[in-house]
């Protein structure tokens, strides 16, 4: 079987994790890497033993030997790069969030449907067995009708601070839980009321809460979803990320706890819970949920199967709905989720 020739556009922190994961996967040839930051590009490329690097992503798209690209740039740069990559005929794995506006998402979706390459947005939580099994239990009717979901995805202040000039908590992390809620419930929300709290002087506020109304016409099917994103937990908070989801139903309850992953390291300097789920490094290889996501996409390409775990339409809807939450937080008003943005 011919290896898939895979390149990285955006070799920053997460692009580096993508590259490190891909190079340990059978049937993958890690090829080009691109970053506008030449110093960072050279640093990562040297550590990853990559010899083909560029500061212009068009070099990658113009190379006919490249089959697949991961786009892991800043989220506001996704739009044009993704359109160009799809138009060039490449298969595209785009990190979430899909793009910066609902209109951009719609254009990317349309472009993906008229071009031959496979396309998937990396909503990694849809590949996390805990959320997958929770959804299956709900679909099987094990907890009756879902009445409420409370999801939180909070960070200690240090990792939070390095993100707050790049992306907001709602768009950066809240979009995971909104997407999961829509996936679990099988429908979008009707309206949203959100609130932001600013603690530090960054571009985006440190804390966001959003309450989504998922009620249906039949009031007995009412569901409220609360999403909490706090990127200002105390610096000595031991967890990598305090991520939990509590799902209440008419006949039961499901709790997904991602804040502890079974490995606690306690030293004289403090206590830290380590990642054993998303991209832990084991026996000199990255494993975990990210690898499962990349393997799924690679298999869709090899088998010419439709990408179904997360579709372009679903990824675009998640952006549209989370931007309405941002609109609500900015105006202090309830916003209809049928409102154009």
CSV table of C-alpha atoms in Angstrom, one decimal, residues 58-240:
chain,number,residue,atom,x,y,z
A,58,UNK,CA,1.5,27.4,-1.8
A,59,UNK,CA,4.8,25.5,-2.1
A,60,UNK,CA,3.0,22.5,-0.5
A,61,UNK,CA,-0.2,22.9,-2.6
A,62,UNK,CA,1.8,23.1,-5.8
A,63,UNK,CA,3.6,19.8,-5.0
A,64,UNK,CA,1.7,17.0,-6.9
A,65,UNK,CA,3.2,14.3,-4.6
A,66,UNK,CA,1.4,15.7,-1.5
A,67,UNK,CA,-1.9,13.8,-0.8
A,68,UNK,CA,-3.1,15.3,2.5
A,69,UNK,CA,-2.5,18.5,4.5
A,70,UNK,CA,-3.3,19.3,8.1
A,71,UNK,CA,-4.1,22.9,8.5
A,72,UNK,CA,-3.2,24.0,12.0
A,73,UNK,CA,-2.7,27.7,11.6
A,74,UNK,CA,-4.4,30.5,13.7
A,75,UNK,CA,-8.1,30.0,13.3
A,76,UNK,CA,-8.7,33.4,11.6
A,77,UNK,CA,-6.3,32.2,8.8
A,78,UNK,CA,-8.2,29.0,8.1
A,79,UNK,CA,-10.5,30.4,5.4
A,80,UNK,CA,-8.2,31.2,2.5
A,81,UNK,CA,-5.7,28.4,3.1
A,82,UNK,CA,-8.5,25.8,3.3
A,83,UNK,CA,-10.1,27.1,0.1
A,84,UNK,CA,-6.7,27.0,-1.7
A,85,UNK,CA,-6.0,23.5,-0.4
A,86,UNK,CA,-9.3,22.1,-1.5
A,87,UNK,CA,-9.1,23.7,-4.9
A,88,UNK,CA,-5.7,22.2,-5.3
A,89,UNK,CA,-7.2,18.7,-5.0
A,90,UNK,CA,-5.6,17.9,-1.6
A,91,UNK,CA,-7.4,16.0,1.2
A,92,UNK,CA,-7.7,18.4,4.1
A,93,UNK,CA,-7.8,17.9,7.8
A,94,UNK,CA,-8.7,21.3,9.3
A,95,UNK,CA,-8.3,22.0,12.9
A,96,UNK,CA,-11.3,23.5,14.7
A,97,UNK,CA,-12.8,26.1,14.8
A,98,UNK,CA,-13.6,25.8,11.1
A,99,UNK,CA,-13.3,29.5,10.3
A,100,UNK,CA,-13.8,33.0,11.7
A,101,UNK,CA,-17.4,33.6,10.4
A,102,UNK,CA,-20.5,31.7,9.5
A,103,UNK,CA,-20.2,32.9,5.9
A,104,UNK,CA,-16.6,31.6,5.6
A,105,UNK,CA,-17.7,28.3,7.0
A,106,UNK,CA,-20.5,28.1,4.4
A,107,UNK,CA,-18.0,28.9,1.6
A,108,UNK,CA,-15.5,26.2,2.8
A,109,UNK,CA,-18.3,23.7,3.0
A,110,UNK,CA,-19.4,24.4,-0.5
A,111,UNK,CA,-15.8,24.2,-1.7
A,112,UNK,CA,-15.3,20.9,-0.1
A,113,UNK,CA,-18.4,19.5,-1.8
A,114,UNK,CA,-17.3,20.5,-5.3
A,115,UNK,CA,-13.7,19.3,-5.0
A,116,UNK,CA,-12.5,15.7,-5.0
A,117,UNK,CA,-10.4,15.7,-1.8
A,118,UNK,CA,-11.8,14.4,1.5
A,119,UNK,CA,-12.5,17.1,4.1
A,120,UNK,CA,-12.8,17.0,7.9
A,121,UNK,CA,-12.7,19.5,10.7
A,122,UNK,CA,-10.8,18.2,13.8
A,123,UNK,CA,-13.5,18.2,16.5
A,124,UNK,CA,-11.4,15.8,18.6
A,125,UNK,CA,-14.0,15.2,21.3
A,126,UNK,CA,-16.1,13.2,18.8
A,127,UNK,CA,-13.3,10.6,18.9
A,128,UNK,CA,-13.1,10.5,22.7
A,129,UNK,CA,-14.6,7.2,23.8
A,130,UNK,CA,-16.1,8.7,26.9
A,131,UNK,CA,-18.3,11.1,24.9
A,132,UNK,CA,-19.1,8.5,22.2
A,133,UNK,CA,-20.3,6.0,24.8
A,134,UNK,CA,-22.3,8.7,26.6
A,135,UNK,CA,-24.1,9.6,23.4
A,136,UNK,CA,-24.8,5.9,22.6
A,137,UNK,CA,-26.3,5.4,26.1
A,138,UNK,CA,-28.6,8.4,25.5
A,139,UNK,CA,-29.6,7.3,22.1
A,140,UNK,CA,-30.4,3.9,23.6
A,141,UNK,CA,-32.8,5.7,26.0
A,142,UNK,CA,-30.9,4.7,29.1
A,143,UNK,CA,-31.6,8.1,30.9
A,144,UNK,CA,-34.9,9.0,29.2
A,145,UNK,CA,-35.3,12.5,27.8
A,146,UNK,CA,-32.3,14.8,28.3
A,147,UNK,CA,-33.4,17.7,30.5
A,148,UNK,CA,-30.1,19.5,31.0
A,149,UNK,CA,-26.4,19.5,30.2
A,150,UNK,CA,-23.8,21.3,32.2
A,151,UNK,CA,-20.4,21.3,30.5
A,152,UNK,CA,-17.2,23.0,31.7
A,153,UNK,CA,-13.8,23.2,30.1
A,154,UNK,CA,-11.6,25.3,32.3
A,155,UNK,CA,-7.8,26.0,32.3
A,156,UNK,CA,-5.3,27.1,34.8
A,157,UNK,CA,-4.3,30.8,34.4
A,158,UNK,CA,-0.8,30.1,32.8
A,159,UNK,CA,-2.0,28.1,29.7
A,160,UNK,CA,-5.1,30.2,29.6
A,161,UNK,CA,-3.1,33.4,29.4
A,162,UNK,CA,-1.0,32.3,26.4
A,163,UNK,CA,-4.3,31.8,24.4
A,164,UNK,CA,-6.2,34.9,25.4
A,165,UNK,CA,-4.6,37.2,22.7
A,166,UNK,CA,-5.4,34.5,20.1
A,167,UNK,CA,-8.9,33.2,20.7
A,168,UNK,CA,-11.7,33.5,23.2
A,169,UNK,CA,-12.6,30.8,25.7
A,170,UNK,CA,-16.0,30.2,24.1
A,171,UNK,CA,-14.6,29.8,20.6
A,172,UNK,CA,-11.4,28.0,21.7
A,173,UNK,CA,-13.0,25.5,24.1
A,174,UNK,CA,-16.7,26.2,24.5
A,175,UNK,CA,-17.2,25.2,20.9
A,176,UNK,CA,-16.2,21.6,21.9
A,177,UNK,CA,-19.1,21.3,24.4
A,178,UNK,CA,-21.6,23.1,22.2
A,179,UNK,CA,-20.8,20.7,19.3
A,180,UNK,CA,-21.1,17.7,21.6
A,181,UNK,CA,-24.4,18.9,22.9
A,182,UNK,CA,-25.8,19.3,19.4
A,183,UNK,CA,-24.4,15.9,18.5
A,184,UNK,CA,-26.0,14.3,21.6
A,185,UNK,CA,-29.3,16.0,21.2
A,186,UNK,CA,-29.5,15.9,17.4
A,187,UNK,CA,-30.6,19.4,17.0
A,188,UNK,CA,-29.3,23.0,17.2
A,189,UNK,CA,-30.4,25.4,20.0
A,190,UNK,CA,-33.2,28.0,19.7
A,191,UNK,CA,-31.5,30.8,21.6
A,192,UNK,CA,-28.6,31.7,23.8
A,193,UNK,CA,-27.7,34.1,26.6
A,194,UNK,CA,-24.0,34.5,27.4
A,195,UNK,CA,-21.8,36.6,29.7
A,196,UNK,CA,-18.1,37.3,29.7
A,197,UNK,CA,-15.9,38.3,32.6
A,198,UNK,CA,-12.5,40.0,32.1
A,199,UNK,CA,-9.8,39.6,34.8
A,200,UNK,CA,-6.6,40.3,32.9
A,201,UNK,CA,-5.8,42.7,30.1
A,202,UNK,CA,-5.8,40.5,27.1
A,203,UNK,CA,-7.7,40.7,23.8
A,204,UNK,CA,-10.4,38.3,25.0
A,205,UNK,CA,-12.1,38.0,28.3
A,206,UNK,CA,-10.9,35.3,30.7
A,207,UNK,CA,-14.2,33.7,31.5
A,208,UNK,CA,-17.4,33.0,29.5
A,209,UNK,CA,-20.7,31.3,30.4
A,210,UNK,CA,-23.4,30.6,27.9
A,211,UNK,CA,-26.9,29.2,28.4
A,212,UNK,CA,-28.4,27.6,25.3
A,213,UNK,CA,-32.2,26.9,25.1
A,214,UNK,CA,-32.7,23.6,23.2
A,215,UNK,CA,-36.5,23.4,24.0
A,216,UNK,CA,-38.7,21.8,21.3
A,217,UNK,CA,-42.3,22.7,20.6
A,218,UNK,CA,-43.4,20.0,23.0
A,219,UNK,CA,-42.4,21.5,26.4
A,220,UNK,CA,-41.9,18.0,27.8
A,221,UNK,CA,-38.8,17.8,25.6
A,222,UNK,CA,-37.2,20.9,27.0
A,223,UNK,CA,-33.4,20.9,27.4
A,224,UNK,CA,-31.1,23.6,28.8
A,225,UNK,CA,-27.4,23.5,28.0
A,226,UNK,CA,-24.9,25.5,30.1
A,227,UNK,CA,-21.4,25.9,28.9
A,228,UNK,CA,-18.7,27.2,31.2
A,229,UNK,CA,-15.2,28.3,30.0
A,230,UNK,CA,-12.9,29.7,32.6
A,231,UNK,CA,-9.3,30.3,31.5
A,232,UNK,CA,-8.3,31.8,34.9
A,233,UNK,CA,-8.2,29.0,37.3
A,234,UNK,CA,-5.4,29.3,40.0
A,235,UNK,CA,-2.0,28.7,38.6
A,236,UNK,CA,-1.4,25.7,40.9
A,237,UNK,CA,-4.6,23.9,39.7
A,238,UNK,CA,-3.3,20.4,39.2
A,239,UNK,CA,-5.3,19.3,36.2
A,240,UNK,CA,-4.2,19.9,32.6
